[in-house]
Amino acid sequence: MVESAHPMTRRSFVVLMVAAGLTATAAMADEPTVAVVHKDPNCGCCTGWVRHLRDAGFAVRVEETSDLKAVRARFAIPENLAGCHTAEIAGYLVEGHVPAAAIRRLLAERPNARGLAVPGMPAGSPGMEGGVPESYAVLLFGPNGSQPFMRFIGKQTVG
């Protein structure tokens, strides 16, 4: 039996485990955030929004369905917040044409909320390019209703 020149002490074991954890955390941080997008297979603007998320570095898995009303009901998304697609991202819901910048802020701040929504289909929002971009609010929603989270004109943040 060969003895190690440096026997494993409790302290060196703890240091080794912390280093392994930091390495694993760093590797996970390099992995893209996964978005599961529920959309109608015939929706072109939804496909544009998926492209916007991918261009922003998200890994996107598309779940096609012709019954988005059932998806929204399953997630209990209020009807007044309905967009044309629903996504699940890191424990949050994202409804409609929400810009990636708003999603990144949501994930950085991790507020106590269910998610973000852009009701309707504002011109110029991600996936709705073309024409004159509209001003619109991204809403944070949760158990206490909804409130403005960010404002955009097209894809540009305005407040």
Coordinates of N, CA and C in Angstrom, one line a residue:
M1 N 0.8 -1.2 0.0 CA 0.0 0.0 0.0 C 0.9 1.2 0.0
V2 N 0.6 2.2 -0.9 CA 1.4 3.4 -1.0 C 0.6 4.5 -0.3
E3 N 1.4 5.2 0.6 CA 0.7 6.3 1.4 C 0.9 7.5 0.6
S4 N -0.1 8.4 0.6 CA -0.1 9.6 -0.1 C 0.8 10.6 0.7
A5 N 1.5 11.4 0.0 CA 2.3 12.4 0.6 C 1.5 13.5 1.3
H6 N 0.2 13.6 0.8 CA -0.7 14.6 1.4 C -2.0 13.9 1.7
P7 N -2.1 13.4 2.9 CA -3.4 12.8 3.3 C -4.6 13.7 3.2
M8 N -5.7 13.2 2.9 CA -6.9 14.0 2.7 C -7.4 14.3 4.1
T9 N -7.4 15.6 4.4 CA -7.9 16.1 5.7 C -9.4 16.5 5.5
R10 N -10.1 16.8 6.6 CA -11.5 17.3 6.4 C -11.4 18.6 5.7
R11 N -10.5 19.5 6.1 CA -10.4 20.8 5.5 C -10.1 20.7 4.0
S12 N -9.2 19.9 3.6 CA -8.9 19.7 2.1 C -10.0 19.1 1.4
F13 N -10.8 18.2 2.0 CA -12.0 17.7 1.4 C -13.0 18.7 1.2
V14 N -13.3 19.6 2.2 CA -14.2 20.7 2.0 C -13.8 21.7 0.9
V15 N -12.5 22.0 0.9 CA -12.0 22.9 -0.1 C -12.2 22.3 -1.5
L16 N -11.9 21.0 -1.6 CA -12.1 20.3 -2.9 C -13.6 20.3 -3.3
M17 N -14.5 20.1 -2.4 CA -15.9 20.0 -2.7 C -16.4 21.4 -3.1
V18 N -16.0 22.5 -2.4 CA -16.3 23.8 -2.8 C -15.8 24.2 -4.2
A19 N -14.6 23.8 -4.5 CA -14.1 24.1 -5.8 C -14.8 23.3 -6.9
A20 N -15.2 22.1 -6.6 CA -16.0 21.3 -7.6 C -17.4 22.0 -7.8
G21 N -18.0 22.5 -6.7 CA -19.3 23.2 -6.8 C -19.2 24.4 -7.6
L22 N -18.1 25.2 -7.4 CA -17.9 26.4 -8.2 C -17.7 26.1 -9.6
T23 N -17.0 25.1 -9.9 CA -16.7 24.7 -11.3 C -18.1 24.3 -12.0
A24 N -18.9 23.5 -11.3 CA -20.2 23.1 -11.8 C -21.1 24.3 -12.0
T25 N -21.1 25.2 -11.1 CA -21.9 26.4 -11.2 C -21.5 27.3 -12.4
A26 N -20.2 27.4 -12.6 CA -19.7 28.2 -13.7 C -20.1 27.5 -15.0
A27 N -20.0 26.2 -15.1 CA -20.4 25.5 -16.3 C -21.9 25.7 -16.5
M28 N -22.7 25.6 -15.5 CA -24.1 25.8 -15.7 C -24.4 27.2 -16.1
A29 N -23.7 28.2 -15.7 CA -23.9 29.6 -16.1 C -23.6 29.8 -17.5
D30 N -22.8 29.0 -18.1 CA -22.5 29.1 -19.5 C -23.6 28.4 -20.4
E31 N -24.4 27.6 -19.8 CA -25.5 27.0 -20.6 C -26.6 28.0 -20.8
P32 N -27.2 27.9 -22.0 CA -28.3 28.8 -22.3 C -29.5 28.5 -21.5
T33 N -30.3 29.5 -21.1 CA -31.6 29.4 -20.5 C -32.6 28.7 -21.4
V34 N -33.3 27.7 -21.0 CA -34.2 27.0 -21.9 C -35.6 27.7 -21.8
A35 N -36.2 27.9 -22.9 CA -37.6 28.4 -23.0 C -38.4 27.3 -23.8
V36 N -39.5 26.9 -23.1 CA -40.4 26.0 -23.8 C -41.6 26.9 -24.3
V37 N -41.7 27.0 -25.6 CA -42.7 27.9 -26.2 C -43.9 27.1 -26.7
H38 N -45.1 27.4 -26.2 CA -46.3 26.8 -26.7 C -46.9 27.7 -27.8
K39 N -47.1 27.3 -29.0 CA -47.5 28.1 -30.1 C -48.3 27.3 -31.1
D40 N -49.1 28.0 -31.9 CA -49.9 27.4 -33.0 C -48.9 27.1 -34.1
P41 N -49.0 26.0 -34.7 CA -48.1 25.6 -35.8 C -48.1 26.6 -37.0
N42 N -49.2 27.3 -37.2 CA -49.4 28.2 -38.3 C -49.1 29.6 -38.0
C43 N -48.6 29.9 -36.8 CA -48.4 31.3 -36.4 C -47.0 31.8 -36.8
G44 N -47.0 32.7 -37.8 CA -45.7 33.2 -38.3 C -45.1 34.2 -37.3
C45 N -45.9 35.0 -36.6 CA -45.3 36.0 -35.7 C -44.7 35.2 -34.4
C46 N -45.3 34.1 -34.1 CA -44.8 33.3 -33.0 C -43.4 32.7 -33.4
T47 N -43.3 32.3 -34.6 CA -42.0 31.8 -35.1 C -41.0 32.9 -35.1
G48 N -41.4 34.1 -35.4 CA -40.5 35.3 -35.3 C -40.0 35.6 -33.9
W49 N -40.9 35.4 -32.9 CA -40.6 35.6 -31.5 C -39.6 34.5 -31.1
V50 N -39.8 33.3 -31.5 CA -38.9 32.2 -31.2 C -37.5 32.5 -31.7
R51 N -37.4 33.0 -32.9 CA -36.2 33.4 -33.5 C -35.5 34.5 -32.7
H52 N -36.3 35.5 -32.2 CA -35.8 36.6 -31.4 C -35.2 36.0 -30.1
L53 N -35.8 35.0 -29.5 CA -35.3 34.4 -28.3 C -34.0 33.7 -28.6
R54 N -34.0 32.9 -29.7 CA -32.7 32.2 -30.0 C -31.6 33.2 -30.3
D55 N -31.9 34.3 -31.0 CA -30.9 35.3 -31.3 C -30.3 35.9 -30.0
A56 N -31.2 35.9 -29.0 CA -30.8 36.5 -27.7 C -30.1 35.5 -26.8
G57 N -29.9 34.3 -27.3 CA -29.1 33.3 -26.6 C -29.9 32.3 -25.8
F58 N -31.2 32.3 -25.9 CA -32.0 31.3 -25.2 C -32.0 30.0 -26.1
A59 N -32.1 28.9 -25.4 CA -32.3 27.6 -26.0 C -33.8 27.4 -26.1
V60 N -34.4 27.2 -27.2 CA -35.9 27.2 -27.3 C -36.3 25.8 -27.8
R61 N -37.3 25.3 -27.1 CA -38.0 24.1 -27.5 C -39.5 24.5 -27.7
V62 N -39.9 24.2 -28.9 CA -41.3 24.6 -29.3 C -42.2 23.4 -29.2
E63 N -43.3 23.7 -28.5 CA -44.5 22.7 -28.3 C -45.6 23.3 -29.1
E64 N -45.9 22.6 -30.3 CA -47.0 23.2 -31.1 C -48.3 22.6 -30.7
T65 N -49.3 23.5 -30.7 CA -50.7 23.2 -30.3 C -51.6 24.1 -31.0
S66 N -52.8 23.6 -31.4 CA -53.8 24.5 -31.9 C -54.8 24.9 -30.9
D67 N -54.6 24.5 -29.6 CA -55.5 24.9 -28.5 C -54.7 25.7 -27.4
L68 N -54.3 26.9 -27.7 CA -53.6 27.7 -26.8 C -54.4 28.2 -25.6
K69 N -55.8 28.2 -25.8 CA -56.7 28.6 -24.7 C -56.5 27.6 -23.6
A70 N -56.4 26.3 -23.9 CA -56.2 25.2 -22.9 C -54.9 25.4 -22.2
V71 N -53.8 25.8 -23.0 CA -52.5 26.0 -22.4 C -52.6 27.2 -21.3
R72 N -53.2 28.3 -21.7 CA -53.4 29.4 -20.8 C -54.2 29.0 -19.6
A73 N -55.3 28.2 -19.8 CA -56.1 27.8 -18.7 C -55.3 26.9 -17.7
R74 N -54.4 26.0 -18.3 CA -53.6 25.2 -17.4 C -52.7 26.0 -16.6
F75 N -52.1 27.1 -17.1 CA -51.2 28.0 -16.4 C -51.9 29.1 -15.7
A76 N -53.2 29.1 -15.8 CA -54.1 30.2 -15.1 C -53.6 31.6 -15.5
I77 N -53.4 31.8 -16.8 CA -53.0 33.1 -17.3 C -54.3 33.9 -17.5
P78 N -54.4 35.1 -16.8 CA -55.6 35.9 -17.0 C -55.9 36.2 -18.5
E79 N -57.2 36.2 -18.8 CA -57.5 36.4 -20.2 C -57.1 37.8 -20.7
N80 N -57.1 38.8 -19.8 CA -56.8 40.1 -20.3 C -55.3 40.3 -20.6
L81 N -54.5 39.3 -20.3 CA -53.1 39.3 -20.6 C -52.7 38.5 -21.8
A82 N -53.7 37.8 -22.4 CA -53.4 36.9 -23.5 C -52.6 37.5 -24.7
G83 N -51.7 36.8 -25.1 CA -50.9 37.1 -26.4 C -51.2 36.0 -27.3
C84 N -50.3 35.7 -28.2 CA -50.5 34.6 -29.2 C -49.6 33.4 -28.9
H85 N -48.8 33.4 -27.9 CA -48.0 32.2 -27.5 C -47.7 32.3 -26.0
T86 N -47.4 31.2 -25.4 CA -47.0 31.2 -24.0 C -45.7 30.4 -23.9
A87 N -44.9 30.9 -23.0 CA -43.6 30.2 -22.8 C -43.4 30.0 -21.3
E88 N -42.6 29.0 -21.0 CA -42.1 28.6 -19.7 C -40.6 28.8 -19.7
I89 N -40.1 29.7 -18.8 CA -38.7 30.0 -18.8 C -38.3 30.2 -17.3
A90 N -37.4 29.2 -16.9 CA -36.8 29.3 -15.6 C -37.8 29.5 -14.5
G91 N -38.9 28.8 -14.5 CA -39.9 28.9 -13.5 C -40.9 30.0 -13.6
Y92 N -40.8 30.8 -14.7 CA -41.7 31.9 -14.9 C -42.5 31.6 -16.2
L93 N -43.6 32.3 -16.3 CA -44.4 32.2 -17.6 C -44.2 33.5 -18.3
V94 N -44.2 33.4 -19.6 CA -44.0 34.6 -20.5 C -45.1 34.5 -21.6
E95 N -46.0 35.5 -21.6 CA -47.1 35.5 -22.4 C -47.0 36.6 -23.5
G96 N -47.0 36.2 -24.7 CA -47.0 37.2 -25.8 C -45.6 37.6 -26.2
H97 N -45.6 38.7 -26.9 CA -44.3 39.2 -27.6 C -43.4 40.0 -26.7
V98 N -43.0 39.4 -25.6 CA -42.1 40.0 -24.6 C -40.7 40.0 -25.1
P99 N -40.1 41.2 -25.1 CA -38.7 41.3 -25.6 C -37.7 40.5 -24.7
A100 N -36.7 40.0 -25.2 CA -35.7 39.2 -24.5 C -35.1 40.1 -23.4
A101 N -34.9 41.4 -23.6 CA -34.3 42.3 -22.6 C -35.2 42.2 -21.3
A102 N -36.5 42.2 -21.4 CA -37.4 42.1 -20.3 C -37.3 40.8 -19.6
I103 N -37.1 39.7 -20.3 CA -37.0 38.4 -19.8 C -35.6 38.3 -19.0
R104 N -34.6 38.9 -19.6 CA -33.3 38.9 -18.9 C -33.4 39.6 -17.6
R105 N -34.0 40.8 -17.6 CA -34.2 41.5 -16.3 C -35.0 40.7 -15.3
L106 N -36.1 40.0 -15.7 CA -36.9 39.2 -14.8 C -36.0 38.1 -14.2
L107 N -35.2 37.4 -15.0 CA -34.4 36.4 -14.5 C -33.2 36.9 -13.6
A108 N -32.8 38.1 -13.8 CA -31.7 38.7 -13.0 C -32.3 39.1 -11.6
E109 N -33.5 39.7 -11.6 CA -34.1 40.2 -10.4 C -34.9 39.2 -9.6
R110 N -35.4 38.1 -10.3 CA -36.2 37.1 -9.7 C -37.3 37.6 -8.8
P111 N -38.2 38.4 -9.2 CA -39.2 38.9 -8.4 C -40.2 37.8 -8.0
N112 N -41.0 38.1 -7.0 CA -42.1 37.1 -6.6 C -43.2 37.4 -7.5
A113 N -43.3 36.7 -8.6 CA -44.3 36.9 -9.6 C -44.5 35.6 -10.4
R114 N -45.5 35.5 -11.2 CA -45.7 34.4 -12.0 C -45.1 34.5 -13.4
G115 N -44.9 35.8 -13.8 CA -44.3 36.0 -15.1 C -44.5 37.4 -15.7
L116 N -44.3 37.4 -17.0 CA -44.4 38.7 -17.8 C -45.4 38.5 -18.9
A117 N -46.0 39.6 -19.3 CA -47.0 39.5 -20.4 C -47.0 40.8 -21.3
V118 N -47.2 40.6 -22.6 CA -47.5 41.7 -23.5 C -48.8 41.3 -24.1
P119 N -49.9 41.8 -23.6 CA -51.2 41.5 -24.2 C -51.3 42.0 -25.7
G120 N -52.0 41.2 -26.5 CA -52.2 41.6 -27.9 C -51.0 41.4 -28.7
M121 N -50.8 42.1 -29.7 CA -49.7 42.0 -30.7 C -49.2 43.3 -31.2
P122 N -48.5 44.0 -30.3 CA -48.0 45.4 -30.7 C -47.1 45.4 -31.9
A123 N -47.3 46.3 -32.8 CA -46.5 46.5 -34.0 C -45.1 46.8 -33.5
G124 N -44.1 46.1 -34.1 CA -42.7 46.4 -33.8 C -42.1 45.5 -32.7
S125 N -43.0 44.9 -31.9 CA -42.5 44.0 -30.9 C -41.8 42.8 -31.5
P126 N -41.0 42.1 -30.8 CA -40.3 40.9 -31.4 C -41.3 39.9 -32.0
G127 N -41.1 39.7 -33.3 CA -42.0 38.8 -34.0 C -43.0 39.6 -34.8
M128 N -43.2 40.8 -34.4 CA -44.3 41.7 -35.1 C -43.6 42.8 -35.8
E129 N -42.4 42.6 -36.3 CA -41.6 43.6 -37.0 C -42.4 44.1 -38.3
G130 N -42.1 45.3 -38.7 CA -42.7 45.8 -39.9 C -43.7 46.9 -39.5
G131 N -43.9 47.9 -40.3 CA -44.8 49.0 -40.0 C -44.2 49.9 -38.9
V132 N -45.0 50.8 -38.4 CA -44.5 51.8 -37.4 C -44.6 51.1 -36.0
P133 N -43.4 51.0 -35.3 CA -43.4 50.4 -34.0 C -44.3 51.2 -33.0
E134 N -45.0 50.4 -32.2 CA -45.9 51.0 -31.2 C -45.2 51.0 -29.8
S135 N -45.7 51.9 -29.0 CA -45.2 51.9 -27.6 C -46.1 50.9 -26.8
Y136 N -45.5 50.1 -26.0 CA -46.3 49.1 -25.2 C -45.6 48.8 -23.9
A137 N -46.4 48.3 -23.0 CA -45.9 47.9 -21.7 C -45.7 46.4 -21.6
V138 N -44.6 46.0 -20.9 CA -44.5 44.6 -20.5 C -45.0 44.6 -19.1
L139 N -45.9 43.7 -18.8 CA -46.5 43.7 -17.5 C -46.0 42.5 -16.7
L140 N -45.7 42.7 -15.4 CA -45.3 41.7 -14.4 C -46.6 41.3 -13.8
F141 N -46.9 40.0 -13.8 CA -48.2 39.5 -13.2 C -47.9 38.4 -12.2
G142 N -48.8 38.4 -11.2 CA -48.7 37.4 -10.1 C -50.0 37.4 -9.3
P143 N -49.8 37.0 -8.0 CA -50.9 36.8 -7.1 C -51.6 38.1 -6.8
N144 N -50.9 39.2 -7.0 CA -51.5 40.6 -6.6 C -51.9 41.3 -7.9
G145 N -52.2 40.6 -9.0 CA -52.6 41.3 -10.2 C -51.4 41.5 -11.1
S146 N -51.5 42.6 -11.9 CA -50.4 42.9 -12.8 C -50.0 44.4 -12.7
Q147 N -48.7 44.7 -13.0 CA -48.2 46.0 -12.9 C -47.2 46.2 -14.0
P148 N -47.0 47.5 -14.5 CA -45.9 47.7 -15.5 C -44.5 47.3 -15.0
F149 N -43.8 46.6 -15.9 CA -42.4 46.2 -15.5 C -41.4 46.9 -16.4
M150 N -41.7 47.1 -17.7 CA -40.8 47.9 -18.6 C -41.7 48.4 -19.7
R151 N -41.2 49.4 -20.4 CA -41.9 50.0 -21.5 C -40.9 49.9 -22.7
F152 N -41.5 49.7 -23.9 CA -40.8 49.5 -25.1 C -41.5 50.3 -26.2
I153 N -40.7 50.7 -27.2 CA -41.2 51.1 -28.5 C -40.5 50.1 -29.5
G154 N -41.3 49.3 -30.1 CA -40.7 48.2 -30.9 C -39.9 47.3 -29.9
K155 N -38.6 47.1 -30.2 CA -37.7 46.3 -29.4 C -36.9 47.2 -28.5
Q156 N -37.0 48.5 -28.5 CA -36.2 49.5 -27.8 C -36.8 49.8 -26.4
T157 N -36.0 49.7 -25.4 CA -36.5 50.0 -24.0 C -36.6 51.5 -23.9
V158 N -37.8 52.0 -23.4 CA -38.0 53.4 -23.1 C -38.2 53.7 -21.7
G159 N -38.2 52.8 -20.8 CA -38.4 53.0 -19.4 C -38.8 51.8 -18.6

